[in-house]
Amino acid sequence: MAHFRWLTAGESHGPGLVALVDGVPAGLPLLASDIDDGLARRQRGYGRGGRMKIETDRVTLQAGVRGGETLGGPLALLVPNKDFESWKGRMGPEPFDSPPEPVVRPRPGHADLAGGLKYDRRDLRDILERASARETTMRVAVGGVARKLLAACGIDVFAHVISIGDVNALAHKSLDAETVRLRSRASDLSCADPDAEERMKEAIHTASHAGDTLGGVFEAIATNVPVGLGSHVQWDRKLDGRIAQAMMCIQAIKGVEIGMGFEAARVRGSEVHDPIAHNGAAFTRPRNGAGGLEGGITNGQPVVVRAAMKPIATLRKPLPSVHVDSKQVADAAFERSDICAVAAASVVGEAMLAIVLADALLEKFGGDSLKELLRNVDGYRTQLSNY
Ligand code: EPS
């Protein structure tokens, strides 16, 4: 059973988005502003669509927090959809006076057709509203809680964009983690390489003029993660598997790699595995090809995971599709969309990594209160130093 449990609800143009979070220890300082920082970052990014100009995502803490501290019970988080004002007659829960215009031309690459067939919905809006990446707002909100818990234990999580289309960032390879974090936070595209960022913007601009979209790759990194989260003893306890699932379930993600990832399959073992040394106080590694995970267990190195996002499926110049009623050839539906949302996806990836690590942290250390959790973490760190 998960120790940091959460679920989201909400449609893209419905009244609002909701999350429940269970398992957060009592006594964790938590303000709405801790969560709003991530929500604002998720809305940024060159290439975002018109919706982001409508919304200013801010969370209200509906339950589980009193006087700035968690109570140990479930948290309830709410982010209203401002755009619902324009959709009241089409997205409200009451029966409609007259049926709204249905979406009947499924977009290749989106959940529209598979979902419509599976759930037997003729108006594909019933599928796309929940499949929309708008749902990631709540992943980031939940991730804000997880980040706060991790920060109390000294763990930081951030993400940055390393490619968009065929433009690759390089600078991050020779920078320390803190510089990459600071640079990407200051960048429109969450990219730590200003030269690459300019070329990425050009590529997005060009794709936009062609009525097209662009994907890319982001990298999420967690630093100061203690040795020993996750376990080698059972398949569903392996932390690399849990991280891969968490990344893969982000909308539009099609590939995930940890550490050297696919590159490790192309070179010899001696170039892949990280030699073990000891500096008198702790075990050290001169490099981190493993991405901080060996045998499904954190090894004390930064956890490094990359995820590949496909280009957004809603195209202004649509691909051929079929009208679901007439079965006639038709252009896929288009209302509005982002051209590129890799920067936003990187913030979601950061949230998902934080959530998995918070879960693994609570699994290993437990604690009904933050005080108890920190005492357990400290005791374990002392145990490690005596190993
Ligand atoms: C999104 C909100 C959506 C889309 C986007 C993500 O708003 P709307 O549908 O009103 O334009 O901009 O969704 C998709 C990319 C998608 O494929 O569904 C958001 O809040 O991130």
Short mmCIF file of C-alpha atoms and ligand atoms in Angstrom, two decimals:
data_model
loop_
_atom_site.label_atom_id
_atom_site.label_comp_id
_atom_site.label_asym_id
_atom_site.label_seq_id
_atom_site.Cartn_x
_atom_site.Cartn_y
_atom_site.Cartn_z
CA MET A 1 0.00 0.00 0.00
CA ALA A 2 1.19 3.49 -0.83
CA HIS A 3 2.24 5.57 2.17
CA PHE A 4 1.71 8.89 0.42
CA ARG A 5 -1.66 8.28 -1.24
CA TRP A 6 -3.37 10.67 -3.61
CA LEU A 7 -6.02 10.93 -6.28
CA THR A 8 -7.10 13.75 -8.56
CA ALA A 9 -10.50 14.64 -10.02
CA GLY A 10 -11.69 17.29 -12.44
CA GLU A 11 -12.34 18.06 -16.09
CA SER A 12 -10.37 20.59 -18.10
CA HIS A 13 -13.37 22.95 -18.51
CA GLY A 14 -15.38 21.81 -15.49
CA PRO A 15 -15.86 23.89 -12.34
CA GLY A 16 -12.52 22.96 -10.82
CA LEU A 17 -9.74 20.48 -10.15
CA VAL A 18 -9.42 18.57 -6.89
CA ALA A 19 -6.87 16.33 -5.14
CA LEU A 20 -6.92 14.31 -1.94
CA VAL A 21 -3.60 13.52 -0.27
CA ASP A 22 -3.37 11.03 2.57
CA GLY A 23 -0.39 10.01 4.71
CA VAL A 24 1.26 13.38 5.31
CA PRO A 25 2.60 13.46 8.88
CA ALA A 26 1.26 16.04 11.33
CA GLY A 27 3.28 19.16 11.99
CA LEU A 28 4.56 19.80 8.46
CA PRO A 29 4.54 23.57 7.86
CA LEU A 30 2.43 24.08 4.72
CA LEU A 31 1.07 27.22 3.09
CA ALA A 32 -0.92 27.57 -0.13
CA SER A 33 1.99 29.65 -1.45
CA ASP A 34 4.30 26.60 -1.14
CA ILE A 35 2.07 24.93 -3.74
CA ASP A 36 1.30 28.01 -5.85
CA ASP A 37 4.97 28.42 -6.77
CA GLY A 38 4.87 25.14 -8.73
CA LEU A 39 1.44 25.93 -10.20
CA ALA A 40 2.77 29.22 -11.59
CA ARG A 41 5.85 27.50 -13.02
CA ARG A 42 3.65 24.89 -14.73
CA GLN A 43 1.77 27.65 -16.53
CA ARG A 44 4.93 29.23 -17.96
CA GLY A 45 6.77 28.39 -21.13
CA TYR A 46 7.26 29.71 -24.61
CA GLY A 47 4.73 27.96 -26.87
CA ARG A 48 1.85 27.63 -24.39
CA GLY A 49 -1.66 28.22 -25.74
CA GLY A 50 -4.46 30.69 -25.04
CA ARG A 51 -5.76 28.82 -21.99
CA MET A 52 -2.78 29.82 -19.89
CA LYS A 53 -3.73 33.49 -20.42
CA ILE A 54 -7.16 32.76 -18.95
CA GLU A 55 -6.07 30.81 -15.88
CA THR A 56 -4.08 31.96 -12.84
CA ASP A 57 -3.85 28.65 -10.99
CA ARG A 58 -3.91 29.05 -7.20
CA VAL A 59 -4.71 26.34 -4.66
CA THR A 60 -7.02 26.56 -1.68
CA LEU A 61 -6.32 24.16 1.17
CA GLN A 62 -9.79 22.86 1.98
CA ALA A 63 -8.84 20.33 4.64
CA GLY A 64 -5.96 18.86 6.59
CA VAL A 65 -4.10 22.09 7.41
CA ARG A 66 -4.66 24.32 10.43
CA GLY A 67 -2.71 27.44 11.31
CA GLY A 68 -0.06 26.73 8.69
CA GLU A 69 0.64 23.12 9.77
CA THR A 70 -0.66 19.76 8.61
CA LEU A 71 -2.85 17.85 11.08
CA GLY A 72 -2.00 14.29 10.03
CA GLY A 73 -5.36 13.74 8.32
CA PRO A 74 -6.06 13.85 4.58
CA LEU A 75 -5.45 17.10 2.72
CA ALA A 76 -8.03 18.36 0.24
CA LEU A 77 -6.71 20.69 -2.46
CA LEU A 78 -8.84 22.72 -4.86
CA VAL A 79 -7.91 24.74 -7.95
CA PRO A 80 -10.88 26.38 -9.70
CA ASN A 81 -11.04 26.56 -13.52
CA LYS A 82 -11.66 30.20 -14.41
CA ASP A 83 -12.57 29.11 -17.94
CA PHE A 84 -15.63 27.28 -16.56
CA GLU A 85 -17.46 30.62 -16.76
CA SER A 86 -17.42 30.24 -20.57
CA TRP A 87 -18.36 26.56 -20.43
CA LYS A 88 -21.19 26.58 -17.87
CA GLY A 89 -23.86 25.63 -20.40
CA ARG A 90 -21.74 22.81 -21.78
CA MET A 91 -19.77 21.45 -18.81
CA GLY A 92 -21.98 21.83 -15.74
CA PRO A 93 -23.28 18.77 -13.86
CA GLU A 94 -27.00 19.51 -14.45
CA PRO A 95 -28.85 18.12 -17.51
CA PHE A 96 -28.49 20.44 -20.54
CA ASP A 97 -31.39 22.54 -21.86
CA SER A 98 -30.22 21.69 -25.37
CA PRO A 99 -27.42 19.23 -26.15
CA PRO A 100 -24.06 20.97 -26.71
CA GLU A 101 -22.30 20.60 -30.07
CA PRO A 102 -20.49 17.22 -29.73
CA VAL A 103 -16.83 16.56 -30.55
CA VAL A 104 -17.02 13.91 -33.28
CA ARG A 105 -13.67 14.09 -35.11
CA PRO A 106 -11.10 12.29 -32.89
CA ARG A 107 -7.54 13.65 -32.79
CA PRO A 108 -4.87 11.08 -33.71
CA GLY A 109 -2.54 10.72 -30.74
CA HIS A 110 -5.10 11.80 -28.12
CA ALA A 111 -7.36 9.58 -26.00
CA ASP A 112 -10.44 10.67 -28.01
CA LEU A 113 -11.11 7.58 -30.13
CA ALA A 114 -9.85 4.81 -27.85
CA GLY A 115 -11.66 6.42 -24.90
CA GLY A 116 -14.86 7.01 -26.87
CA LEU A 117 -14.97 3.36 -27.93
CA LYS A 118 -14.08 2.06 -24.48
CA TYR A 119 -16.55 4.21 -22.51
CA ASP A 120 -19.21 4.21 -25.24
CA ARG A 121 -19.36 8.04 -25.46
CA ARG A 122 -20.51 9.60 -28.76
CA ASP A 123 -19.47 13.12 -27.69
CA LEU A 124 -15.71 12.75 -27.43
CA ARG A 125 -15.63 15.75 -25.09
CA ASP A 126 -16.61 13.24 -22.38
CA ILE A 127 -13.16 11.69 -22.90
CA LEU A 128 -10.92 14.63 -23.76
CA GLU A 129 -12.00 16.68 -20.77
CA ARG A 130 -10.43 14.20 -18.36
CA ALA A 131 -7.57 13.11 -20.65
CA SER A 132 -6.41 16.73 -21.03
CA ALA A 133 -3.08 17.69 -19.53
CA ARG A 134 -5.01 20.25 -17.50
CA GLU A 135 -5.15 17.41 -14.92
CA THR A 136 -1.42 17.87 -14.35
CA THR A 137 -2.29 21.01 -12.37
CA MET A 138 -3.21 18.70 -9.51
CA ARG A 139 -0.11 16.52 -9.94
CA VAL A 140 1.89 19.68 -9.38
CA ALA A 141 -0.29 20.67 -6.41
CA VAL A 142 0.22 17.25 -4.80
CA GLY A 143 3.90 17.45 -5.73
CA GLY A 144 4.09 20.74 -3.82
CA VAL A 145 3.10 18.89 -0.64
CA ALA A 146 5.61 16.12 -1.38
CA ARG A 147 8.38 18.67 -2.06
CA LYS A 148 7.70 20.32 1.29
CA LEU A 149 7.99 16.98 3.10
CA LEU A 150 11.21 16.12 1.25
CA ALA A 151 12.65 19.59 1.95
CA ALA A 152 12.11 19.01 5.68
CA CYS A 153 14.49 16.03 5.27
CA GLY A 154 16.99 18.05 3.22
CA ILE A 155 16.00 16.56 -0.16
CA ASP A 156 15.53 18.86 -3.17
CA VAL A 157 13.88 17.98 -6.47
CA PHE A 158 13.97 20.01 -9.67
CA ALA A 159 13.67 19.46 -13.41
CA HIS A 160 14.94 21.15 -16.55
CA VAL A 161 14.40 20.84 -20.27
CA ILE A 162 17.25 19.23 -22.22
CA SER A 163 15.78 19.11 -25.73
CA ILE A 164 12.92 20.43 -27.81
CA GLY A 165 12.42 18.95 -31.26
CA ASP A 166 15.95 18.41 -32.61
CA VAL A 167 17.52 21.18 -30.51
CA ASN A 168 19.66 19.79 -27.67
CA ALA A 169 20.89 21.67 -24.61
CA LEU A 170 24.52 20.97 -23.71
CA ALA A 171 25.52 23.42 -20.99
CA HIS A 172 23.96 21.38 -18.15
CA LYS A 173 26.46 18.57 -18.74
CA SER A 174 29.31 20.68 -17.39
CA LEU A 175 27.39 22.53 -14.64
CA ASP A 176 26.75 21.54 -11.02
CA ALA A 177 23.18 20.66 -10.03
CA GLU A 178 22.56 23.92 -8.15
CA THR A 179 23.54 26.06 -11.18
CA VAL A 180 21.32 23.98 -13.45
CA ARG A 181 18.44 24.44 -11.00
CA LEU A 182 18.90 28.21 -10.74
CA ARG A 183 19.37 28.74 -14.48
CA SER A 184 16.39 26.63 -15.47
CA ARG A 185 14.16 28.37 -12.90
CA ALA A 186 15.04 31.70 -14.55
CA SER A 187 14.41 30.45 -18.09
CA ASP A 188 11.20 30.72 -20.15
CA LEU A 189 11.68 27.14 -21.28
CA SER A 190 13.12 25.74 -18.02
CA CYS A 191 16.38 25.28 -19.90
CA ALA A 192 19.81 25.82 -18.31
CA ASP A 193 21.50 26.50 -21.68
CA PRO A 194 20.67 30.05 -22.93
CA ASP A 195 22.03 29.41 -26.47
CA ALA A 196 19.98 26.26 -26.88
CA GLU A 197 16.97 28.04 -25.41
CA GLU A 198 17.06 30.63 -28.19
CA ARG A 199 17.20 27.89 -30.82
CA MET A 200 14.38 26.02 -29.06
CA LYS A 201 12.22 29.15 -29.24
CA GLU A 202 12.95 29.48 -32.96
CA ALA A 203 12.00 25.84 -33.48
CA ILE A 204 8.71 26.37 -31.59
CA HIS A 205 8.03 29.53 -33.60
CA THR A 206 8.63 27.69 -36.88
CA ALA A 207 6.42 24.76 -35.84
CA SER A 208 3.69 27.20 -34.83
CA HIS A 209 3.75 28.86 -38.27
CA ALA A 210 3.39 25.44 -39.86
CA GLY A 211 0.30 24.72 -37.70
CA ASP A 212 2.33 22.00 -36.00
CA THR A 213 3.58 21.06 -32.50
CA LEU A 214 6.88 19.99 -30.90
CA GLY A 215 7.89 17.58 -28.14
CA GLY A 216 11.12 17.19 -26.24
CA VAL A 217 12.94 15.71 -23.27
CA PHE A 218 13.22 16.90 -19.66
CA GLU A 219 15.44 15.69 -16.88
CA ALA A 220 14.32 15.52 -13.24
CA ILE A 221 16.94 15.40 -10.49
CA ALA A 222 16.66 14.78 -6.75
CA THR A 223 19.63 15.71 -4.57
CA ASN A 224 20.64 14.68 -1.04
CA VAL A 225 18.50 11.54 -1.24
CA PRO A 226 19.51 9.09 1.52
CA VAL A 227 20.86 5.66 0.64
CA GLY A 228 18.22 2.97 0.97
CA LEU A 229 14.89 4.19 -0.44
CA GLY A 230 13.16 1.41 -2.37
CA SER A 231 14.23 -2.22 -2.22
CA HIS A 232 15.71 -5.01 -4.32
CA VAL A 233 13.58 -7.69 -2.64
CA GLN A 234 10.31 -7.43 -4.58
CA TRP A 235 9.33 -6.13 -8.04
CA ASP A 236 6.89 -3.51 -6.85
CA ARG A 237 9.28 -2.16 -4.23
CA LYS A 238 12.05 -1.34 -6.74
CA LEU A 239 12.23 2.44 -6.80
CA ASP A 240 13.46 2.74 -10.39
CA GLY A 241 10.31 0.89 -11.53
CA ARG A 242 8.13 3.16 -9.42
CA ILE A 243 9.81 6.28 -10.82
CA ALA A 244 9.45 5.02 -14.41
CA GLN A 245 5.73 4.42 -13.90
CA ALA A 246 5.29 7.85 -12.35
CA MET A 247 6.94 9.53 -15.35
CA MET A 248 5.30 7.35 -17.97
CA CYS A 249 1.81 8.18 -16.72
CA ILE A 250 2.29 11.91 -17.36
CA GLN A 251 0.22 12.92 -20.39
CA ALA A 252 2.18 12.65 -23.69
CA ILE A 253 5.24 10.93 -22.17
CA LYS A 254 6.45 8.12 -24.43
CA GLY A 255 9.86 7.20 -23.03
CA VAL A 256 11.72 7.20 -19.72
CA GLU A 257 15.34 6.55 -18.82
CA ILE A 258 17.28 6.57 -15.56
CA GLY A 259 20.93 7.60 -15.33
CA MET A 260 22.71 6.69 -18.57
CA GLY A 261 19.49 4.99 -19.69
CA PHE A 262 19.52 3.80 -23.30
CA GLU A 263 23.13 4.97 -23.72
CA ALA A 264 24.21 2.26 -21.23
CA ALA A 265 23.10 -0.36 -23.74
CA ARG A 266 25.56 0.95 -26.35
CA VAL A 267 28.81 0.86 -24.38
CA ARG A 268 30.79 -1.57 -22.23
CA GLY A 269 30.14 -2.31 -18.57
CA SER A 270 33.38 -0.63 -17.50
CA GLU A 271 32.06 2.65 -18.93
CA VAL A 272 28.66 2.27 -17.33
CA HIS A 273 29.09 1.26 -13.70
CA ASP A 274 30.24 3.75 -11.10
CA PRO A 275 33.41 2.70 -9.21
CA ILE A 276 33.08 2.62 -5.41
CA ALA A 277 35.45 4.61 -3.16
CA HIS A 278 35.48 5.75 0.48
CA ASN A 279 36.59 9.16 1.74
CA GLY A 280 36.97 8.17 5.39
CA ALA A 281 33.45 9.31 6.26
CA ALA A 282 31.24 7.86 3.54
CA PHE A 283 31.19 5.79 0.36
CA THR A 284 31.66 7.96 -2.74
CA ARG A 285 31.28 7.59 -6.49
CA PRO A 286 33.30 9.52 -9.08
CA ARG A 287 30.35 9.51 -11.50
CA ASN A 288 26.64 8.71 -11.60
CA GLY A 289 25.82 6.53 -14.59
CA ALA A 290 23.34 4.65 -12.42
CA GLY A 291 21.27 7.80 -11.89
CA GLY A 292 21.32 7.22 -8.14
CA LEU A 293 19.68 3.79 -8.28
CA GLU A 294 21.25 0.34 -7.97
CA GLY A 295 19.09 -2.77 -7.53
CA GLY A 296 16.01 -0.58 -7.21
CA ILE A 297 17.55 1.14 -4.13
CA THR A 298 18.80 4.72 -3.89
CA ASN A 299 22.59 4.70 -3.52
CA GLY A 300 23.13 8.21 -2.15
CA GLN A 301 23.93 9.79 -5.52
CA PRO A 302 21.46 12.23 -7.08
CA VAL A 303 18.46 10.47 -8.63
CA VAL A 304 18.43 11.38 -12.33
CA VAL A 305 15.53 10.52 -14.64
CA ARG A 306 14.70 11.72 -18.15
CA ALA A 307 11.35 11.60 -19.92
CA ALA A 308 10.52 12.06 -23.60
CA MET A 309 7.35 13.95 -24.45
CA LYS A 310 5.72 13.49 -27.83
CA PRO A 311 4.48 16.59 -29.66
CA ILE A 312 1.00 17.66 -28.50
CA ALA A 313 -1.71 15.84 -30.44
CA THR A 314 -3.98 18.84 -31.06
CA LEU A 315 -2.80 20.26 -34.39
CA ARG A 316 -3.95 23.56 -35.92
CA LYS A 317 -3.26 21.92 -39.28
CA PRO A 318 -5.05 18.68 -38.41
CA LEU A 319 -4.27 15.13 -39.48
CA PRO A 320 -6.91 13.06 -41.28
CA SER A 321 -9.50 11.45 -39.05
CA VAL A 322 -12.98 9.97 -39.35
CA HIS A 323 -16.31 11.42 -38.19
CA VAL A 324 -17.43 8.93 -35.52
CA ASP A 325 -21.10 9.00 -36.63
CA SER A 326 -20.95 9.28 -40.43
CA LYS A 327 -17.61 7.38 -40.68
CA GLN A 328 -16.67 9.88 -43.39
CA VAL A 329 -13.10 11.15 -43.70
CA ALA A 330 -12.73 14.46 -41.82
CA ASP A 331 -10.01 16.67 -40.38
CA ALA A 332 -9.36 16.02 -36.68
CA ALA A 333 -10.96 18.50 -34.28
CA PHE A 334 -9.11 21.68 -33.30
CA GLU A 335 -10.20 24.37 -30.86
CA ARG A 336 -6.95 25.73 -29.44
CA SER A 337 -3.83 24.17 -27.99
CA ASP A 338 -0.23 24.60 -26.94
CA ILE A 339 2.49 24.41 -29.58
CA CYS A 340 4.97 23.02 -27.08
CA ALA A 341 4.45 22.13 -23.41
CA VAL A 342 7.77 20.44 -22.55
CA ALA A 343 8.63 23.16 -20.00
CA ALA A 344 5.27 22.55 -18.29
CA ALA A 345 5.84 18.79 -18.44
CA SER A 346 9.21 19.27 -16.70
CA VAL A 347 7.40 20.86 -13.73
CA VAL A 348 4.99 17.90 -13.71
CA GLY A 349 7.96 15.49 -13.87
CA GLU A 350 9.53 17.27 -10.91
CA ALA A 351 6.24 16.82 -9.02
CA MET A 352 5.94 13.14 -9.89
CA LEU A 353 9.52 12.42 -8.80
CA ALA A 354 8.86 14.28 -5.54
CA ILE A 355 5.70 12.22 -4.97
CA VAL A 356 7.47 8.88 -5.49
CA LEU A 357 10.34 9.89 -3.22
CA ALA A 358 7.96 11.16 -0.51
CA ASP A 359 6.15 7.82 -0.66
CA ALA A 360 9.43 5.89 -0.41
CA LEU A 361 10.61 8.12 2.43
CA LEU A 362 7.45 7.48 4.45
CA GLU A 363 7.66 3.77 3.65
CA LYS A 364 11.16 3.57 5.09
CA PHE A 365 10.91 5.98 8.00
CA GLY A 366 7.22 6.20 8.90
CA GLY A 367 6.17 8.67 11.55
CA ASP A 368 2.80 10.16 12.44
CA SER A 369 4.41 13.52 13.09
CA LEU A 370 7.18 15.34 11.27
CA LYS A 371 9.18 15.21 14.51
CA GLU A 372 8.97 11.42 14.55
CA LEU A 373 9.89 11.18 10.87
CA LEU A 374 12.94 13.42 11.32
CA ARG A 375 14.05 11.47 14.40
CA ASN A 376 13.85 8.26 12.39
CA VAL A 377 15.80 9.78 9.48
CA ASP A 378 18.48 11.09 11.86
CA GLY A 379 18.79 7.71 13.60
CA TYR A 380 19.24 6.00 10.27
CA ARG A 381 21.85 8.53 9.12
CA THR A 382 23.77 7.81 12.35
CA GLN A 383 23.47 4.08 11.68
CA LEU A 384 24.90 4.61 8.19
CA SER A 385 27.84 6.64 9.50
CA ASN A 386 28.71 3.70 11.82
CA TYR A 387 28.53 1.12 9.04
C1 EPS B 1 -3.84 22.60 -20.29
C2 EPS B 1 -5.07 23.10 -20.55
C3 EPS B 1 -5.74 22.81 -21.82
C4 EPS B 1 -4.72 22.68 -22.94
C5 EPS B 1 -3.61 21.70 -22.61
C6 EPS B 1 -3.14 21.72 -21.22
O1 EPS B 1 -6.62 23.89 -22.02
P1 EPS B 1 -7.62 24.07 -23.27
O2 EPS B 1 -8.04 22.71 -23.72
O3 EPS B 1 -8.75 24.89 -22.69
O4 EPS B 1 -6.85 24.85 -24.29
O5 EPS B 1 -4.12 23.94 -23.15
O6 EPS B 1 -4.07 20.40 -22.87
C7 EPS B 1 -3.43 19.67 -23.80
C8 EPS B 1 -2.27 19.97 -24.27
C9 EPS B 1 -4.10 18.47 -24.19
O7 EPS B 1 -3.59 17.81 -25.08
O8 EPS B 1 -5.15 18.19 -23.66
C10 EPS B 1 -3.12 22.89 -19.05
O9 EPS B 1 -3.69 23.48 -18.09
O10 EPS B 1 -1.94 22.50 -18.99
#
